[in-house]
C-alpha positions as a printed Julia matrix, in Angstrom:
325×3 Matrix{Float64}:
  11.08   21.04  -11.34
   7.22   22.2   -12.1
   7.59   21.26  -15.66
   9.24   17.29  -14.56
   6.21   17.21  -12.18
   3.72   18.2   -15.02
   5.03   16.3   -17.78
   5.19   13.09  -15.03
   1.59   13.89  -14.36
   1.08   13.81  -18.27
   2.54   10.41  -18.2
   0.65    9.34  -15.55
  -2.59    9.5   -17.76
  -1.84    7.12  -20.11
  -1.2     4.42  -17.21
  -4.14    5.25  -15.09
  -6.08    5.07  -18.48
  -5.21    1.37  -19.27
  -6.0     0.44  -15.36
  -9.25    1.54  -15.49
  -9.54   -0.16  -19.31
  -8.92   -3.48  -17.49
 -10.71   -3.77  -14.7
 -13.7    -2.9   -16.72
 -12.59   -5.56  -19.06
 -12.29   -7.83  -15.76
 -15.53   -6.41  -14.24
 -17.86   -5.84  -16.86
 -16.84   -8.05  -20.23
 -15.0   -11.28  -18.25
 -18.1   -11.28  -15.36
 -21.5    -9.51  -17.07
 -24.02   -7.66  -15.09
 -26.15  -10.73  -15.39
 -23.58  -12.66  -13.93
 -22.91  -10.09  -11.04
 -27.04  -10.24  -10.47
 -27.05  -13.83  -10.15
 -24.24  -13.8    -7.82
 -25.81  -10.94   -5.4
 -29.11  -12.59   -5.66
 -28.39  -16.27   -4.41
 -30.74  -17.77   -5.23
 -30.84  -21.03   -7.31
 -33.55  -20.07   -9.97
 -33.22  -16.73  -10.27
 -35.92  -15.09  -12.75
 -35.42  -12.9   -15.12
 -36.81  -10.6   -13.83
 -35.13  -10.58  -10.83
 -31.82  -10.16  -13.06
 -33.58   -7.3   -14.78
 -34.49   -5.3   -11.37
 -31.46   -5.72   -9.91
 -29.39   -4.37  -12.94
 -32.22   -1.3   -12.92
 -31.34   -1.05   -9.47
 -27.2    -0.64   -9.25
 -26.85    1.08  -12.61
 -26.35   -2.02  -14.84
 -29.01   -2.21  -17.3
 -26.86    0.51  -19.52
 -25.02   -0.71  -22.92
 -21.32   -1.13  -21.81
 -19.4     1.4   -24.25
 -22.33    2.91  -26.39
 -25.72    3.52  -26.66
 -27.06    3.73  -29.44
 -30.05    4.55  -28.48
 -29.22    8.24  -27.09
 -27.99   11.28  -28.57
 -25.28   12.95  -28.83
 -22.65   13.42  -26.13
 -25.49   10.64  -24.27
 -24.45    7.93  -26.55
 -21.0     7.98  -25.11
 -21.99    9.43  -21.11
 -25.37    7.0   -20.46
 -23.25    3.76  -20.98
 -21.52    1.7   -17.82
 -18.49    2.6   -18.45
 -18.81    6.08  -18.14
 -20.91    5.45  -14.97
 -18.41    3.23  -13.67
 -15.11    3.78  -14.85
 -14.44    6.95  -16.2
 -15.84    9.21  -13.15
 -13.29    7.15  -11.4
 -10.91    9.87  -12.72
 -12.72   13.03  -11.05
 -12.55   10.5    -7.95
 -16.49    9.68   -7.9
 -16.29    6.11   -6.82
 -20.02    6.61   -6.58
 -21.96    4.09   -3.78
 -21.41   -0.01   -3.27
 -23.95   -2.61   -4.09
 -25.51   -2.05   -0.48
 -25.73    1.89   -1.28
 -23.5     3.1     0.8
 -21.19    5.85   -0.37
 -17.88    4.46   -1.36
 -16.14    8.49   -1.11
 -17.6     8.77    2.57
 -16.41    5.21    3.13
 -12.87    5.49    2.12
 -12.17    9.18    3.66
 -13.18    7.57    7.26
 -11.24    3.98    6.7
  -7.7     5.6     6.08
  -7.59    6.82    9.37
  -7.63    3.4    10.85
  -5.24    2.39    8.09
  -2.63    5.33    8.85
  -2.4     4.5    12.69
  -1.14    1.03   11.94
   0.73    1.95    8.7
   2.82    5.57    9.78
   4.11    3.87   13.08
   5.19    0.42   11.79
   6.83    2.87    9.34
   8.95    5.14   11.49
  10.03    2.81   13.89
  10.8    -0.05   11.54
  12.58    1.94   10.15
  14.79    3.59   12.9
  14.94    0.07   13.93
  15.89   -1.91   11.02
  18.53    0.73    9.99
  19.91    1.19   13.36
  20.78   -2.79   13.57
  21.52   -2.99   10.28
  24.25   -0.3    11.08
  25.06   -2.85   14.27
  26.07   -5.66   12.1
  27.65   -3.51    9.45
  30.02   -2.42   12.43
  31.0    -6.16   13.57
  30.8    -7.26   10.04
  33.23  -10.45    9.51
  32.98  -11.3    12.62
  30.42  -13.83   14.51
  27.77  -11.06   15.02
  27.31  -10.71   11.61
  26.57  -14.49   10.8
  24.55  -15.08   13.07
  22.6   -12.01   12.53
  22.63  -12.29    8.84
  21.08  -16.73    9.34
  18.84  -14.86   11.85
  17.35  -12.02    9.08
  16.65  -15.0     6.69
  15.21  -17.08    8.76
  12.65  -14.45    9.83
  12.38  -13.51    6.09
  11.38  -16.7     5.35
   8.69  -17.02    7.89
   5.24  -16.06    6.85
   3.2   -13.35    8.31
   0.58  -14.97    9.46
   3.04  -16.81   11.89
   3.81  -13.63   13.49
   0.16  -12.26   13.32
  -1.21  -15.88   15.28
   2.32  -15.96   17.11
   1.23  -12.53   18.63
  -2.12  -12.35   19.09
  -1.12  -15.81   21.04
   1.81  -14.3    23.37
   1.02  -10.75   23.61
  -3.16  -11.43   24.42
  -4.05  -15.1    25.25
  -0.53  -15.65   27.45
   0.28  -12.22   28.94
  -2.69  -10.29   28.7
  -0.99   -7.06   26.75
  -3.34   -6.1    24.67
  -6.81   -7.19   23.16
  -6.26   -9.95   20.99
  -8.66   -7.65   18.09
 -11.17   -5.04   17.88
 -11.17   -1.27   17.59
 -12.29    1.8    19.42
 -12.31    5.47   18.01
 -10.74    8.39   19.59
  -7.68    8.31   22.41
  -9.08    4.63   23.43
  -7.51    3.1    19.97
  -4.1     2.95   21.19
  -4.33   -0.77   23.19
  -5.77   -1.88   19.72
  -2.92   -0.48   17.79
   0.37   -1.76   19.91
  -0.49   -5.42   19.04
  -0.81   -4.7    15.12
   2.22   -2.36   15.44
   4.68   -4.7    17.28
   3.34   -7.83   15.09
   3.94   -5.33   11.89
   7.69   -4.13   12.99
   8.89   -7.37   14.12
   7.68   -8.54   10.62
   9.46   -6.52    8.38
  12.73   -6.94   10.42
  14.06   -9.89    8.53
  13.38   -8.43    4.57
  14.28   -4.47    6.21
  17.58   -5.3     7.9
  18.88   -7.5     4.95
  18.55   -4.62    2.8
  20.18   -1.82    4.43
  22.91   -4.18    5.51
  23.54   -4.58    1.76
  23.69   -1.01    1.02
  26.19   -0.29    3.94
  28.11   -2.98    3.16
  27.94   -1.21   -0.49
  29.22    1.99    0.6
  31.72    0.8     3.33
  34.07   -0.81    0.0
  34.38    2.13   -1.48
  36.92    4.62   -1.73
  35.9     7.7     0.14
  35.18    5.76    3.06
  38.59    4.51    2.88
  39.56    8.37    2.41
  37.62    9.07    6.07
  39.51    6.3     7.37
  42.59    7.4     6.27
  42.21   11.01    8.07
  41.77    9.03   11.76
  37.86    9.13   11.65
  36.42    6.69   14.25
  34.76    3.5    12.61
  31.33    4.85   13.97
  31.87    8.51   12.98
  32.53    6.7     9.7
  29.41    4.53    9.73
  26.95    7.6    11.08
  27.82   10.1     9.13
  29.8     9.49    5.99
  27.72    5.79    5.14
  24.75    6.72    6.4
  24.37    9.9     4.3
  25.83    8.76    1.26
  23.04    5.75    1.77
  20.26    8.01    1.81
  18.74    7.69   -1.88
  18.54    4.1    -2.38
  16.8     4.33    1.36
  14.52    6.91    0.12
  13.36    5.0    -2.59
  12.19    2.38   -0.81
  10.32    4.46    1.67
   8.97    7.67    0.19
   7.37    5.1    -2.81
   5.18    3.6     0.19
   4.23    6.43    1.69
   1.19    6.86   -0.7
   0.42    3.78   -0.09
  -0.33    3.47    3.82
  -3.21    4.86    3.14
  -4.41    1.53    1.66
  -4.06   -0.71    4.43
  -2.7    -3.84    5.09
  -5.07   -6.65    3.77
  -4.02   -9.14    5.95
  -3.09   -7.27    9.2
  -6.45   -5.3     9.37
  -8.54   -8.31    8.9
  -6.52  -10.7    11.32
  -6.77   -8.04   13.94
 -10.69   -6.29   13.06
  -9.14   -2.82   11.84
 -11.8    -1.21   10.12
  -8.84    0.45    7.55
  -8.84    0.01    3.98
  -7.38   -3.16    4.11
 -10.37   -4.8     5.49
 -12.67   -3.13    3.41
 -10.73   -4.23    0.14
 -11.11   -7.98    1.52
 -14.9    -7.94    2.79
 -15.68   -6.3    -0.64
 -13.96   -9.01   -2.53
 -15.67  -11.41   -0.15
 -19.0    -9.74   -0.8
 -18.4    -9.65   -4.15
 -19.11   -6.3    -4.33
 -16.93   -5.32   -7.45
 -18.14   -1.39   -7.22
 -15.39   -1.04   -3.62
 -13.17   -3.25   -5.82
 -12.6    -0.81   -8.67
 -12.65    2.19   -6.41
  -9.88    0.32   -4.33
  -7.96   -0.85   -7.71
  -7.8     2.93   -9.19
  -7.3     4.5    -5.85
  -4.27    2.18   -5.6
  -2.87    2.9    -8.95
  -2.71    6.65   -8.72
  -1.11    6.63   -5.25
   1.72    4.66   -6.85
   2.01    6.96   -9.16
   2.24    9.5    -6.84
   4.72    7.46   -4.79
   6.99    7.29   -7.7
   6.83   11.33   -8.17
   7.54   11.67   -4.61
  10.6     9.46   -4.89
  12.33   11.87   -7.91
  11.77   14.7    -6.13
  13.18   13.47   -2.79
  16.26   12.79   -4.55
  17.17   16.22   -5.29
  16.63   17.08   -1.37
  19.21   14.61   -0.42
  21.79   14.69   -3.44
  21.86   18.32   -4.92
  23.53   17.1    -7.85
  20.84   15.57   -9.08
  18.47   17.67  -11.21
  15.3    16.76  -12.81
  14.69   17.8   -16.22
């Protein structure tokens, strides 16, 4: 097990490597400092020496890969990319274009991001699995079709319907909950329902088609048929014997996300004024302040990574005859 982890770590390199290779290629050769200058500037006639400060000021008036000017080990460390991109990988995302420190930033976001993101988790997910269990039972039958025309037509619908449909309902018609906003401590919870219901009742349609297809999977084949056979109840069946066997493939899908709530949702956490990750990823991109951007891009990449680590290991927990080598 240690050495799978290590060597997957090993591997990991390599990837996280030609991420940060791009987005400097995006950043930095695609849109130069001078362009980035111009851009924060706004201004119409912007002098050169304007340009010139403002580069001075953020870190940008550095070659890109090597200066030639320095020596030694200074050719290669007092260039942007090294100021820019490669501390990325000792996790200095160093400060934003407005100097604030992009570290301190992100370590007080997540928490905002994680109470939307763990709860929409857990009880989607008893609830998708649960009714997806429901029409698995009645399957065949009337229940089922109209269940299954329901999940795709709520698959189909975008989020931003349910987002607008909610804050619409839930605030402006019965007065629920605040329609957005935020407030630290105990008093975040009326914040949180709205984003939380809006979030479950999203992921309904695309979360209930799936584990209906992997019941419906194991309920064909032949040890089912076995439990059957021996006078099991259909729901003793369906609880235990399904269920269990369906674990993996369920697994997959959530213990790959679970680095990954600490991102955010882009979309929810602006809609509803989260200050999570989400919403700082989208007024960066808006501010054009491509410093948060990287940060965000790398921080994103390596928590996949770590999602996908997570996911081989879980196996062995649920299957022990699966072994990692």
């Amino acid at each position: 097990m240690t050495a799978y982890i290590l060597r997957r770590l090993l591997y990991a390199v390599p990837i996280l490597i030609g991420v940060n290779l791009l987005t400097f290629v995006l950043f930095f050769v695609v849109n130069s400092p001078d362009d980035m200058a111009r851009m924060h500037l706004g201004e119409k006639r912007v002098t050169e020496e304007a340009v010139q400060g403002w580069k001075a000021a953020h870190g940008y008036d550095r070659p890109l890969l090597y200066n030639a000017e320095a020596s030694g080990m200074a050719r290669l460390t007092e260039t942007i990319f090294f100021e820019k991109s490669a501390r990325l990988f000792a996790f200095q995302f160093g400060s934003s274009d407005d100097g604030r420190d992009i570290g301190y930033d992100i370590s007080q976001r997540m928490w905002p991001s994680l109470a939307i993101a763990v709860p929409v988790l857990l009880v989607g997910l008893a609830f998708n699995i649960s009714y997806a269990l429901f029409i698995v039972f009645f399957r065949a039958t009337y229940v089922d079709i109209g269940s299954v025309v329901l999940l795709v037509a709520m698959l189909s619908i975008s989020s931003l319907f349910y987002i607008i449909g909610g804050q619409f309902l839930l605030s402006k018609v019965f007065h629920l909950a605040p329609i957005s906003g935020y407030d630290t401590g105990l008093h975040a919870w009326k914040f949180l329902i709205l984003p939380v219901i809006v979030g479950v009742i999203g992921g309904i349609g695309a979360g209930t088609r799936w584990y209906r297809t992997l019941f419906l999977e194991e309920v064909g084949k032949d040890y089912v048929r076995t439990a059957r056979a021996k006078g099991l109840s259909e729901r003793l069946v369906l609880f235990r014997h399904v269920l269990g066997n369906a674990l993996i493939p369920i697994l997959t899908g959530v213990v790959v996300v679970l680095p990954l709530l600490f991102m955010g949702s882009l979309i929810t956490e602006s809609f509803f004024g989260i200050p999570g990750l989400g919403s700082y990823t989208i007024d960066a991109i808006s501010n054009q302040d491509f410093a948060i951007v990287r940060a965000m891009v790398f921080l994103g990449a390596v928590l996949y990574i770590l999602g996908l680590i997570l996911t081989d290991i879980s196996y062995t927990l649920v299957d022990p005859r699966v072994r990692l080598q």
